[in-house]
C-alpha cells in the first residue's frame, strides 16, 4: 500500500514537472493606462466611400425602378424594354432621336400601335432584375411624350407581374405634337411583395407615341424627390458614418475624358443630364445620382462630404495631363466647388440656385484624383501641386487630400488604400505603428479584407477588425477610414468587384459580417486613444499573432472601449489591467460577433445569420480576467468613476 502511494505521489510530481517543463503559455495581459492619452481620435474616423460599381446607385441606392429610362444604355437597341401586344393588337418599339428641345436627351422610344378595344399594345420595362412591387404602396411614374399618326387617346400605365397579373394601374390622356411631361400615381393594394414584375405603358388606340425619360419611383428616404431607397439608407445610418468619400474610385476617373465623372453633366433637371458610359465598371450610368444628390445623401445622414475631383488622369492612362492641358481641369474643380458653395453673385453658385438649391453647401475636404500611384509617368506630384495651389488660393480652409504620396506640397491628408487577405491583415495590424509621422496624416480611403463574395464572410470581418484595431491605435496619424466597395446588387450580372459590404436585390438588403463589425466599432469609440500594452501575445504554430486589440476612451465620462480580436480557435483568457485614477464600475457591456465557421456569411436569403450580440456583464475591479471566445470580435464597454 505504502509503495502504491509513493508511486502515485511520484507520478503526480513527475506530471507537474512535465506541465511546467512544457512551457505552459502565460496568460495574456492587456495593460491600460486609462489616464494617459496618446492621441485624439478624429470625429471623422469612421466614414463611407462610394462609387457607381456593382449597380450601387442605378439598381441600388438610387430609388429609380426603370432601367434605361433615357434610352441611352445601348445605341442600337432599347435594352430592358420590350414590346407588349395582346388580343388583336399589333405594335412595335424602336429607338428614335426626335429632338426634345432644350434638353440633353437625345434618344427616345418610338411606339407604333395598331390596337382597339379588343387588345392593347405597348412597351414594357423589366427594371433592374425585375420591378419590386410591395402591397399598399404608392409609386410615382413620370414620362415625356409626344404623339403622332393620329394618336389622340389614353395611355395606360401598369405594374404587372411577368405572368400577366395587374398589380396597379392608372390612365392618362396623352396627345400633342409637342413634348410634354406627364405625372401619374400608381397604388397597389393587398398583395404579396414580389420582384418578377414589369412596368407597362400601353394603349388601345392607333397611332405613334414617342416616350422619353420614363421614370418610376417607390417611396423614398425622407421623401426627397429623386432620392434614395429607405432600407439601404437606414442600413447606412446604423453605421454612424461621419463622412462620405465620393464619387469614386475608378468611377471618378473613367477610361477616357468622355467617361470620367464630369460633374457638370450630372446637375440640374434630369432632362439636362445626358447620362454617361461608366466604362470603369462596364455599364451605363443614368447620372440620377449626380453631384447634388451626393450632397443630399450627406445631408440626410449628417456626413461630411469628401469631394473627389478629376485630376487629369484616367484609368489605364498612359499620358496624364500636365501643364496647360491640365489647366481646364483645375478650373473645372474650382467651378465644381463654386457650384456647391458659391452664392448668387458667383457664376456657378447662381447656376446651383437656378437648379433649385438656394442654400450653399459646405465643402471642407477635396481629394485630388484617385489612386494616382497608377500614374507610371509619375506626374502626380506636379498635378497635385497645381490643384493644391489653386484650391488653397481660393478656398484656404479646404483640406486638400492627395491620392498618392507627394513631396511638392504638404498634403493635408494622403489617401492610402489596402485590399488584403486575412493572412495579410495580421501584418497590416502593425502597418502604421512605425510609419514615419513626418510624411503627414493618413486617410484610409479604401480598405477591405477580401474573403467571400458577393459580400464578404466572417473571415473577412476578422481581417477588417484586426486592421481597424491597428488604425485606432494609430489615430494620431490615421484621421479617417472607409471601406470599399460599399454596395453590391446580388443579382447575376450585378457584381463587378467580388468583395463588398452590403448586398441587395430590388426587395431586400443585408449586411455582411464586416458591416456588423464596422457598425459596432463606429458606435463604440471614444475621442481619445489611451496608452496601453499587451504581454504574452498568444501565437499560432506558425508564430503569427492571435490576439489584436485597441483601447479608446471618452474624455467626457471616462468610458473605455476595449476592442479585441481573438483569431485563434481557442478561448483566450486575458487579464485586463486598468491603471486609472477612476474606479472601474462593476456593470460593463459586451458586444460579440462570432461565427461557427470562418467562411460562414450572411446572404439575401439568410441576412441575419451572423449578427452582433450585446449583453451586460459584471467586471470586478480594475484588474479582471475576461475569456475571449475563439474566432471572435469583442468590444467591452467599461465604465469607471471620473
Ligand atoms: O473599390 C474598387 C476599386 O478599387 C476602386 O474603384 C479603386 O479606387 C480601387 O482600385
XYZ file of C-alpha atoms and ligand atoms in Angstrom:
652
model
C 0.000 0.000 0.000
C 2.826 2.352 1.027
C 4.552 1.580 -2.208
C 1.487 2.283 -4.275
C 1.037 5.645 -2.518
C 4.613 6.735 -3.112
C 4.342 5.603 -6.730
C 1.224 7.759 -7.126
C 2.935 10.737 -5.450
C 5.909 10.215 -7.710
C 3.598 10.259 -10.750
C 1.959 13.486 -9.574
C 5.315 15.157 -9.089
C 6.557 13.956 -12.453
C 3.462 15.239 -14.262
C 3.652 18.662 -12.620
C 7.284 18.865 -13.734
C 6.072 17.904 -17.208
C 3.372 20.617 -17.146
C 5.725 23.403 -16.165
C 8.508 21.961 -18.351
C 6.239 22.151 -21.461
C 6.452 25.981 -21.460
C 2.825 26.471 -20.438
C 1.654 29.626 -22.215
C 1.396 32.561 -19.892
C -1.847 34.423 -19.632
C -2.009 37.412 -21.998
C -2.301 40.750 -20.213
C -3.675 43.974 -21.696
C -2.475 46.890 -19.604
C -4.407 50.128 -19.962
C -3.099 53.429 -18.637
C -6.529 54.992 -18.672
C -5.349 58.486 -17.710
C -2.579 58.735 -20.305
C -3.978 59.991 -23.584
C -1.663 59.297 -26.507
C -3.865 60.612 -29.335
C -7.120 62.331 -30.082
C -9.470 60.450 -32.386
C -10.742 62.489 -35.268
C -14.550 62.689 -35.089
C -14.439 61.771 -38.802
C -12.636 58.490 -38.093
C -15.410 56.194 -39.413
C -16.975 57.105 -42.755
C -18.172 55.751 -46.079
C -16.733 55.510 -49.569
C -18.970 55.215 -52.605
C -18.932 54.994 -56.382
C -21.067 53.580 -59.185
C -19.865 49.963 -59.107
C -21.862 46.716 -58.714
C -25.047 48.713 -59.514
C -24.554 50.796 -56.395
C -26.860 53.614 -57.477
C -28.699 52.511 -60.622
C -30.318 49.287 -59.448
C -29.160 50.109 -55.938
C -29.356 53.075 -53.600
C -30.871 55.481 -56.150
C -34.535 54.544 -55.973
C -35.401 54.757 -59.706
C -37.032 51.499 -60.824
C -36.918 51.956 -64.610
C -33.783 50.658 -66.249
C -32.574 52.557 -69.309
C -35.118 55.312 -68.697
C -33.336 57.695 -71.102
C -32.752 55.022 -73.764
C -29.005 55.671 -73.719
C -27.741 52.291 -72.479
C -27.250 50.976 -75.990
C -27.189 52.994 -79.223
C -28.561 50.068 -81.230
C -31.411 48.610 -79.180
C -33.817 49.714 -76.428
C -32.280 47.420 -73.812
C -34.569 46.354 -70.958
C -37.612 47.419 -72.978
C -39.836 45.022 -74.883
C -42.958 45.285 -76.949
C -46.277 44.184 -75.457
C -49.163 43.055 -77.648
C -52.349 41.411 -76.549
C -55.577 40.300 -78.222
C -55.847 41.587 -81.753
C -53.428 44.438 -81.207
C -50.185 44.912 -83.061
C -47.283 47.084 -82.047
C -43.585 47.713 -82.363
C -40.934 49.637 -80.477
C -37.711 51.188 -81.764
C -35.097 53.684 -80.656
C -35.558 57.107 -82.163
C -33.939 60.503 -81.837
C -36.744 63.022 -82.252
C -35.255 66.171 -80.711
C -36.539 67.224 -77.336
C -35.694 70.921 -77.463
C -33.666 72.401 -74.635
C -32.752 69.084 -73.096
C -29.746 66.790 -73.061
C -31.900 63.832 -74.007
C -31.009 62.756 -77.480
C -32.797 59.467 -77.686
C -36.345 58.272 -77.175
C -38.571 55.274 -77.736
C -40.958 55.161 -80.654
C -44.041 53.085 -80.032
C -46.214 52.272 -83.054
C -49.584 50.926 -82.105
C -52.375 49.316 -84.029
C -54.962 48.495 -81.427
C -58.548 48.941 -80.358
C -60.781 47.845 -77.516
C -60.016 44.213 -78.462
C -56.415 44.367 -77.314
C -53.542 46.546 -76.213
C -50.047 47.289 -77.480
C -47.289 48.980 -75.581
C -43.781 48.927 -74.156
C -42.644 47.118 -71.014
C -39.627 47.800 -68.862
C -38.146 44.921 -66.900
C -36.370 47.113 -64.347
C -33.190 46.117 -62.559
C -33.699 42.365 -62.394
C -37.447 42.910 -62.028
C -39.602 45.726 -60.718
C -40.093 45.308 -56.968
C -43.735 45.809 -56.052
C -44.978 45.966 -52.476
C -48.523 45.961 -51.033
C -50.390 49.202 -50.233
C -47.670 51.330 -51.734
C -47.755 54.460 -53.860
C -45.470 54.755 -56.888
C -44.793 57.983 -58.772
C -44.464 57.487 -62.502
C -43.487 60.212 -64.937
C -42.560 60.409 -68.587
C -42.296 62.776 -71.510
C -44.374 62.031 -74.574
C -45.421 63.362 -77.921
C -47.840 61.686 -80.271
C -48.394 61.371 -83.991
C -50.016 59.391 -86.789
C -53.461 60.073 -85.398
C -52.862 59.012 -81.810
C -55.260 61.025 -79.736
C -56.018 58.873 -76.792
C -55.337 57.341 -73.494
C -52.163 55.712 -72.243
C -52.443 53.108 -69.522
C -49.619 52.698 -67.044
C -49.470 49.461 -65.144
C -47.378 47.462 -62.760
C -47.896 43.849 -63.605
C -46.432 40.501 -62.769
C -44.466 38.821 -65.523
C -47.267 36.286 -65.820
C -49.820 38.999 -66.501
C -51.454 39.917 -63.182
C -52.183 43.660 -62.893
C -50.864 44.973 -59.541
C -51.583 48.683 -60.068
C -52.995 50.663 -62.934
C -53.724 54.267 -63.954
C -54.568 56.098 -67.148
C -53.549 59.415 -68.615
C -54.737 61.317 -71.650
C -51.710 61.964 -73.817
C -51.964 63.884 -77.049
C -49.963 66.521 -78.821
C -47.182 67.064 -81.268
C -45.054 68.804 -78.635
C -43.134 67.053 -75.912
C -44.971 67.213 -72.624
C -44.337 65.795 -69.172
C -46.914 63.501 -67.589
C -47.038 62.531 -63.904
C -49.067 59.539 -62.820
C -49.610 57.888 -59.440
C -49.919 54.130 -59.173
C -51.184 52.470 -55.996
C -51.033 48.844 -55.052
C -53.498 47.151 -52.757
C -53.322 43.989 -50.757
C -50.789 41.652 -52.340
C -47.622 39.751 -51.570
C -44.482 41.700 -52.327
C -42.732 40.441 -55.415
C -39.918 41.123 -57.833
C -40.922 39.324 -61.015
C -42.812 42.271 -62.383
C -42.681 44.793 -65.185
C -43.838 48.327 -65.834
C -46.008 48.776 -68.928
C -47.175 51.791 -70.910
C -49.834 50.673 -73.368
C -52.794 51.858 -75.371
C -55.892 50.526 -77.095
C -55.599 53.064 -79.896
C -53.961 53.527 -83.218
C -51.024 55.833 -83.776
C -47.493 56.637 -82.666
C -46.237 57.665 -79.244
C -42.681 58.800 -78.543
C -41.545 58.306 -74.975
C -38.642 59.926 -73.193
C -37.233 59.802 -69.667
C -39.678 57.232 -68.347
C -39.406 57.089 -64.588
C -40.960 55.222 -61.672
C -40.145 55.869 -58.033
C -41.309 53.958 -54.968
C -41.446 55.760 -51.586
C -38.122 57.467 -50.914
C -35.950 58.063 -47.852
C -37.112 61.287 -46.165
C -39.360 61.895 -49.211
C -36.556 63.561 -51.153
C -37.563 63.859 -54.793
C -35.135 61.894 -56.989
C -33.891 60.246 -53.811
C -32.730 57.033 -52.244
C -34.033 53.657 -51.102
C -35.096 53.830 -47.437
C -33.860 50.352 -46.451
C -30.317 50.989 -47.690
C -30.207 54.472 -46.177
C -31.295 53.008 -42.845
C -28.534 50.428 -43.030
C -26.010 53.191 -43.655
C -27.413 55.329 -40.833
C -26.776 52.378 -38.487
C -23.072 52.652 -39.316
C -22.978 56.197 -37.868
C -20.817 57.363 -40.761
C -19.107 60.719 -40.254
C -18.180 61.380 -43.885
C -18.823 60.275 -47.468
C -15.982 59.976 -49.971
C -17.466 60.323 -53.483
C -17.786 59.922 -56.463
C -15.006 57.332 -56.648
C -12.862 55.349 -57.110
C -12.319 54.411 -60.685
C -15.763 55.844 -61.467
C -14.343 59.330 -60.922
C -11.577 58.693 -63.431
C -13.263 56.752 -66.244
C -11.203 55.272 -69.040
C -11.493 58.350 -71.244
C -12.297 62.014 -70.831
C -15.864 61.412 -72.010
C -16.420 58.682 -69.455
C -14.965 60.351 -66.352
C -17.389 61.672 -63.732
C -17.999 65.023 -65.393
C -19.896 66.780 -62.611
C -21.419 69.417 -64.923
C -23.291 66.693 -66.774
C -24.818 65.385 -63.561
C -26.558 68.509 -62.273
C -29.844 70.227 -62.986
C -33.117 68.671 -64.002
C -32.876 65.059 -65.179
C -33.597 66.247 -68.723
C -30.307 68.173 -68.576
C -28.241 65.080 -67.768
C -27.031 63.300 -70.887
C -26.044 60.182 -68.845
C -22.687 58.524 -69.468
C -20.960 55.240 -70.010
C -19.401 54.039 -66.774
C -16.644 52.187 -68.589
C -14.608 51.666 -65.433
C -17.294 49.188 -64.380
C -18.782 48.440 -67.793
C -22.340 49.704 -67.643
C -24.235 52.874 -68.370
C -24.862 55.413 -65.644
C -28.158 57.303 -65.546
C -26.487 60.088 -63.526
C -29.630 60.277 -61.450
C -27.140 60.172 -58.586
C -25.487 63.432 -59.537
C -23.361 65.930 -57.664
C -26.304 67.433 -55.762
C -27.739 64.025 -54.900
C -24.427 63.069 -53.294
C -24.716 66.226 -51.188
C -28.297 65.362 -50.227
C -27.099 61.939 -49.185
C -24.522 63.650 -46.960
C -27.171 65.961 -45.518
C -29.587 63.113 -44.813
C -27.015 61.128 -42.838
C -25.196 64.198 -41.453
C -21.958 63.231 -43.162
C -19.063 65.489 -44.080
C -18.646 65.445 -47.869
C -15.200 64.388 -49.106
C -15.354 65.542 -52.683
C -13.155 63.755 -55.222
C -12.188 65.911 -58.214
C -10.936 64.650 -61.549
C -7.184 65.254 -61.692
C -6.271 64.798 -65.352
C -5.520 61.097 -65.021
C -7.859 58.479 -66.396
C -7.874 54.796 -65.673
C -5.069 52.962 -67.524
C -3.997 56.364 -68.815
C -0.510 56.452 -70.295
C -0.356 60.201 -70.781
C -1.744 62.120 -67.825
C -2.392 65.800 -68.450
C 0.198 68.250 -67.268
C 0.965 71.968 -67.705
C -1.511 73.865 -69.878
C -3.521 70.767 -70.743
C -4.268 70.299 -67.065
C -5.466 73.890 -66.568
C -9.089 73.381 -67.737
C -9.491 70.533 -65.251
C -8.178 72.641 -62.390
C -10.718 75.310 -63.401
C -13.328 72.596 -63.573
C -12.592 71.569 -59.970
C -12.754 75.196 -58.809
C -16.048 75.613 -60.638
C -17.328 72.444 -59.025
C -16.544 73.824 -55.561
C -18.094 77.150 -56.544
C -21.209 75.374 -57.802
C -21.650 73.754 -54.401
C -20.579 76.601 -52.144
C -20.970 79.860 -54.062
C -23.653 82.482 -53.513
C -25.856 84.173 -56.107
C -23.083 86.590 -57.096
C -20.903 83.748 -58.389
C -21.391 82.233 -61.830
C -21.637 78.625 -60.664
C -23.346 79.398 -57.343
C -26.067 81.167 -59.318
C -26.410 78.085 -61.511
C -26.923 75.914 -58.415
C -29.588 78.327 -57.185
C -31.252 78.150 -60.605
C -31.119 74.371 -60.324
C -33.267 74.671 -57.211
C -30.745 74.750 -54.363
C -30.693 78.240 -52.851
C -28.650 77.234 -49.834
C -24.940 76.841 -50.301
C -23.333 73.602 -49.208
C -20.123 73.431 -47.186
C -17.055 71.746 -48.588
C -14.137 71.204 -46.227
C -12.383 68.241 -47.875
C -11.357 67.819 -51.506
C -9.431 64.828 -52.811
C -7.370 65.323 -55.948
C -7.815 62.263 -58.179
C -7.923 58.631 -57.234
C -5.105 56.114 -56.856
C -2.648 58.263 -58.765
C 0.116 55.825 -57.836
C -1.022 54.056 -61.025
C 0.408 57.021 -62.980
C 3.523 55.359 -64.386
C 4.830 58.661 -65.692
C 4.976 59.925 -62.131
C 3.265 63.238 -62.905
C 1.066 63.241 -59.826
C 3.333 65.354 -57.642
C 3.230 68.054 -60.307
C -0.518 67.728 -60.899
C -1.257 67.714 -57.168
C 0.761 70.900 -56.657
C -1.245 72.702 -59.342
C -4.584 71.662 -57.837
C -3.399 72.307 -54.286
C -2.239 75.841 -55.058
C -5.411 76.735 -56.946
C -7.753 75.305 -54.304
C -5.870 76.792 -51.341
C -5.669 80.210 -53.050
C -9.432 80.381 -53.445
C -10.545 78.221 -50.502
C -7.828 78.283 -47.824
C -9.989 76.378 -45.321
C -10.323 73.320 -47.560
C -8.214 70.306 -46.609
C -6.661 69.006 -49.794
C -6.146 65.253 -49.901
C -3.539 63.576 -52.093
C -4.330 60.199 -53.641
C -0.660 59.164 -53.528
C 2.431 60.267 -51.618
C 3.569 63.722 -52.695
C 6.571 65.838 -51.890
C 5.768 69.036 -53.784
C 3.152 70.281 -51.323
C 2.157 69.419 -47.743
C -0.986 67.423 -48.470
C -3.427 67.749 -45.581
C -4.011 64.020 -45.824
C -2.713 61.198 -48.002
C -5.289 58.641 -49.099
C -3.829 55.129 -48.860
C -5.729 52.030 -49.940
C -5.448 48.492 -48.585
C -7.044 45.389 -50.051
C -5.860 42.184 -48.415
C -6.444 38.588 -47.370
C -6.787 37.583 -43.719
C -3.157 36.427 -43.529
C -2.011 39.888 -44.587
C -4.308 41.606 -42.080
C -2.081 40.193 -39.351
C 0.852 42.196 -40.728
C -1.282 45.203 -41.565
C -2.335 45.426 -37.931
C 1.091 46.963 -37.359
C 1.493 48.746 -40.716
C 1.206 52.177 -39.131
C 2.952 51.522 -35.796
C 6.283 52.637 -37.197
C 5.102 54.792 -40.094
C 7.166 57.939 -40.435
C 4.909 60.627 -38.940
C 6.819 63.273 -40.913
C 5.070 62.024 -44.062
C 1.846 63.676 -42.902
C -1.581 62.476 -41.821
C -3.228 59.468 -43.402
C -6.706 58.829 -44.789
C -7.524 55.165 -45.392
C -9.927 55.949 -48.247
C -10.458 52.316 -49.270
C -9.820 49.048 -47.475
C -11.260 45.560 -47.376
C -10.267 42.096 -46.353
C -11.249 40.214 -49.491
C -12.677 36.879 -48.389
C -16.021 35.712 -49.793
C -18.385 37.041 -52.445
C -20.550 38.882 -53.434
C -20.392 40.137 -49.869
C -17.567 39.148 -47.603
C -17.719 36.420 -44.949
C -16.824 36.191 -41.276
C -13.163 35.528 -42.099
C -13.097 38.946 -43.759
C -14.752 40.539 -40.731
C -11.902 39.172 -38.602
C -9.362 40.652 -41.042
C -11.106 44.022 -41.215
C -11.398 44.151 -37.421
C -7.704 43.330 -36.986
C -6.826 46.087 -39.467
C -9.113 48.614 -37.755
C -7.682 47.939 -34.283
C -4.290 48.886 -35.776
C -5.753 52.053 -37.256
C -7.428 53.058 -33.997
C -4.179 52.524 -32.102
C -2.518 54.837 -34.636
C -5.207 57.507 -34.579
C -2.562 60.180 -34.035
C -1.700 59.514 -37.693
C -4.802 57.995 -39.272
C -7.601 60.565 -39.314
C -10.255 58.915 -41.440
C -11.146 55.413 -42.629
C -13.698 53.944 -45.018
C -14.352 50.541 -46.555
C -14.834 49.825 -50.266
C -16.855 48.856 -52.136
C -19.899 49.630 -50.091
C -22.645 48.045 -52.190
C -23.425 45.149 -54.497
C -26.576 44.157 -56.301
C -26.525 40.392 -55.771
C -28.400 39.512 -58.954
C -26.481 37.667 -61.674
C -24.526 40.321 -63.558
C -24.796 42.840 -60.745
C -21.312 42.344 -59.355
C -18.126 43.672 -60.915
C -15.970 43.545 -57.802
C -16.305 40.440 -55.687
C -15.932 41.608 -52.071
C -18.480 44.067 -50.821
C -20.083 45.263 -47.620
C -23.837 45.422 -48.238
C -25.811 43.242 -50.650
C -29.333 43.658 -52.020
C -31.842 42.922 -54.708
C -34.901 45.031 -55.523
C -36.801 43.916 -52.464
C -34.343 43.485 -49.650
C -30.854 44.084 -48.361
C -28.420 42.665 -45.831
C -25.096 43.429 -44.223
C -22.005 41.255 -44.376
C -20.383 40.252 -41.068
C -17.908 43.083 -41.693
C -20.815 45.519 -41.952
C -21.888 44.495 -38.461
C -18.338 44.666 -37.154
C -17.929 48.201 -38.532
C -21.286 49.236 -37.109
C -20.223 48.014 -33.661
C -16.780 49.615 -33.957
C -18.140 53.001 -35.046
C -20.672 53.038 -32.215
C -18.069 52.088 -29.625
C -15.251 54.525 -29.982
C -14.061 57.243 -27.669
C -12.453 60.504 -28.633
C -9.044 59.567 -27.215
C -6.583 56.715 -27.563
C -5.057 55.859 -24.199
C -1.682 54.320 -23.523
C -1.801 50.531 -23.483
C 0.331 47.455 -23.990
C -0.089 43.738 -24.385
C 2.024 40.999 -22.881
C 2.212 37.287 -23.640
C 0.503 37.559 -27.005
C -0.683 34.076 -27.955
C 0.961 32.808 -31.139
C -0.143 30.191 -33.652
C 2.087 27.242 -34.572
C 3.485 29.296 -37.453
C 4.212 32.123 -34.987
C 1.610 34.604 -36.094
C -0.146 36.741 -33.521
C -3.570 35.577 -32.469
C -4.786 38.498 -30.365
C -5.289 42.086 -31.541
C -6.698 44.988 -29.632
C -7.231 48.743 -29.315
C -8.412 50.932 -26.440
C -10.130 54.282 -26.736
C -11.739 56.445 -24.088
C -14.481 59.021 -23.869
C -12.956 62.188 -22.438
C -16.417 63.169 -21.229
C -17.247 60.282 -18.949
C -14.131 58.116 -18.867
C -15.819 55.133 -20.542
C -13.236 52.789 -22.034
C -13.833 50.885 -25.260
C -11.646 47.801 -25.495
C -11.800 46.023 -28.856
C -10.275 42.561 -29.015
C -9.985 40.166 -31.945
C -9.213 36.593 -30.982
C -8.032 34.901 -34.161
C -7.233 31.586 -32.517
C -9.614 28.662 -32.323
C -9.268 28.568 -28.542
C -10.786 30.609 -25.766
C -8.221 33.196 -24.690
C -8.375 34.207 -21.072
C -6.880 37.656 -20.894
C -6.071 39.700 -17.836
C -7.282 43.256 -18.267
C -5.373 45.602 -16.054
C -6.698 49.161 -15.881
C -4.493 51.717 -14.197
C -6.667 54.737 -13.581
C -7.479 57.438 -11.049
C -11.071 56.318 -11.504
C -12.554 53.069 -10.253
C -13.884 50.557 -12.754
C -17.605 50.096 -12.161
C -18.943 46.538 -12.000
C -21.546 46.985 -14.702
C -19.967 46.804 -18.174
C -21.280 45.951 -21.620
C -20.027 43.355 -24.036
C -20.729 43.056 -27.759
C -19.672 39.878 -29.503
C -19.502 38.977 -33.181
C -18.580 35.393 -33.936
C -19.496 32.529 -36.244
C -19.294 28.765 -36.206
C -17.011 28.675 -39.230
C -14.827 31.366 -40.712
C -16.453 31.104 -44.135
C -19.943 31.499 -42.675
C -21.642 34.530 -44.114
C -24.877 36.457 -44.485
C -26.859 36.311 -47.717
C -30.017 37.799 -49.166
C -31.770 34.528 -48.206
C -30.204 34.381 -44.732
C -29.475 38.026 -43.941
C -29.038 37.740 -40.167
C -27.030 34.549 -39.794
C -24.126 36.481 -38.279
C -25.027 39.495 -36.196
C -23.553 41.001 -33.054
C -24.968 40.161 -29.652
C -24.731 42.656 -26.799
C -25.179 41.975 -23.112
C -24.481 43.487 -19.740
C -21.607 41.864 -17.901
C -20.038 42.283 -14.476
C -16.375 43.009 -14.007
C -14.577 43.003 -10.690
C -12.357 45.971 -10.082
C -9.583 47.473 -12.132
C -7.959 44.117 -12.805
C -10.057 41.265 -14.070
C -9.893 38.286 -16.393
C -12.019 38.024 -19.494
C -12.485 34.959 -21.677
C -12.480 35.897 -25.333
C -14.290 33.337 -27.462
C -12.427 31.528 -30.253
C -12.595 33.329 -33.645
C -14.314 36.332 -32.238
C -14.538 40.088 -32.307
C -15.428 41.536 -28.914
C -15.989 45.070 -27.726
C -16.006 45.725 -23.986
C -17.505 48.993 -22.863
C -16.040 49.563 -19.431
C -17.399 52.298 -17.208
C -15.399 53.965 -14.495
C -15.801 56.731 -11.967
C -14.210 60.007 -13.024
O -13.141 49.723 -54.709
C -12.978 49.264 -56.008
C -11.837 49.970 -56.721
O -10.634 49.699 -56.072
C -11.893 51.475 -56.729
O -12.685 51.970 -57.734
C -10.475 51.857 -56.938
O -10.169 53.110 -56.383
C -9.712 50.729 -56.310
O -8.724 50.260 -57.132
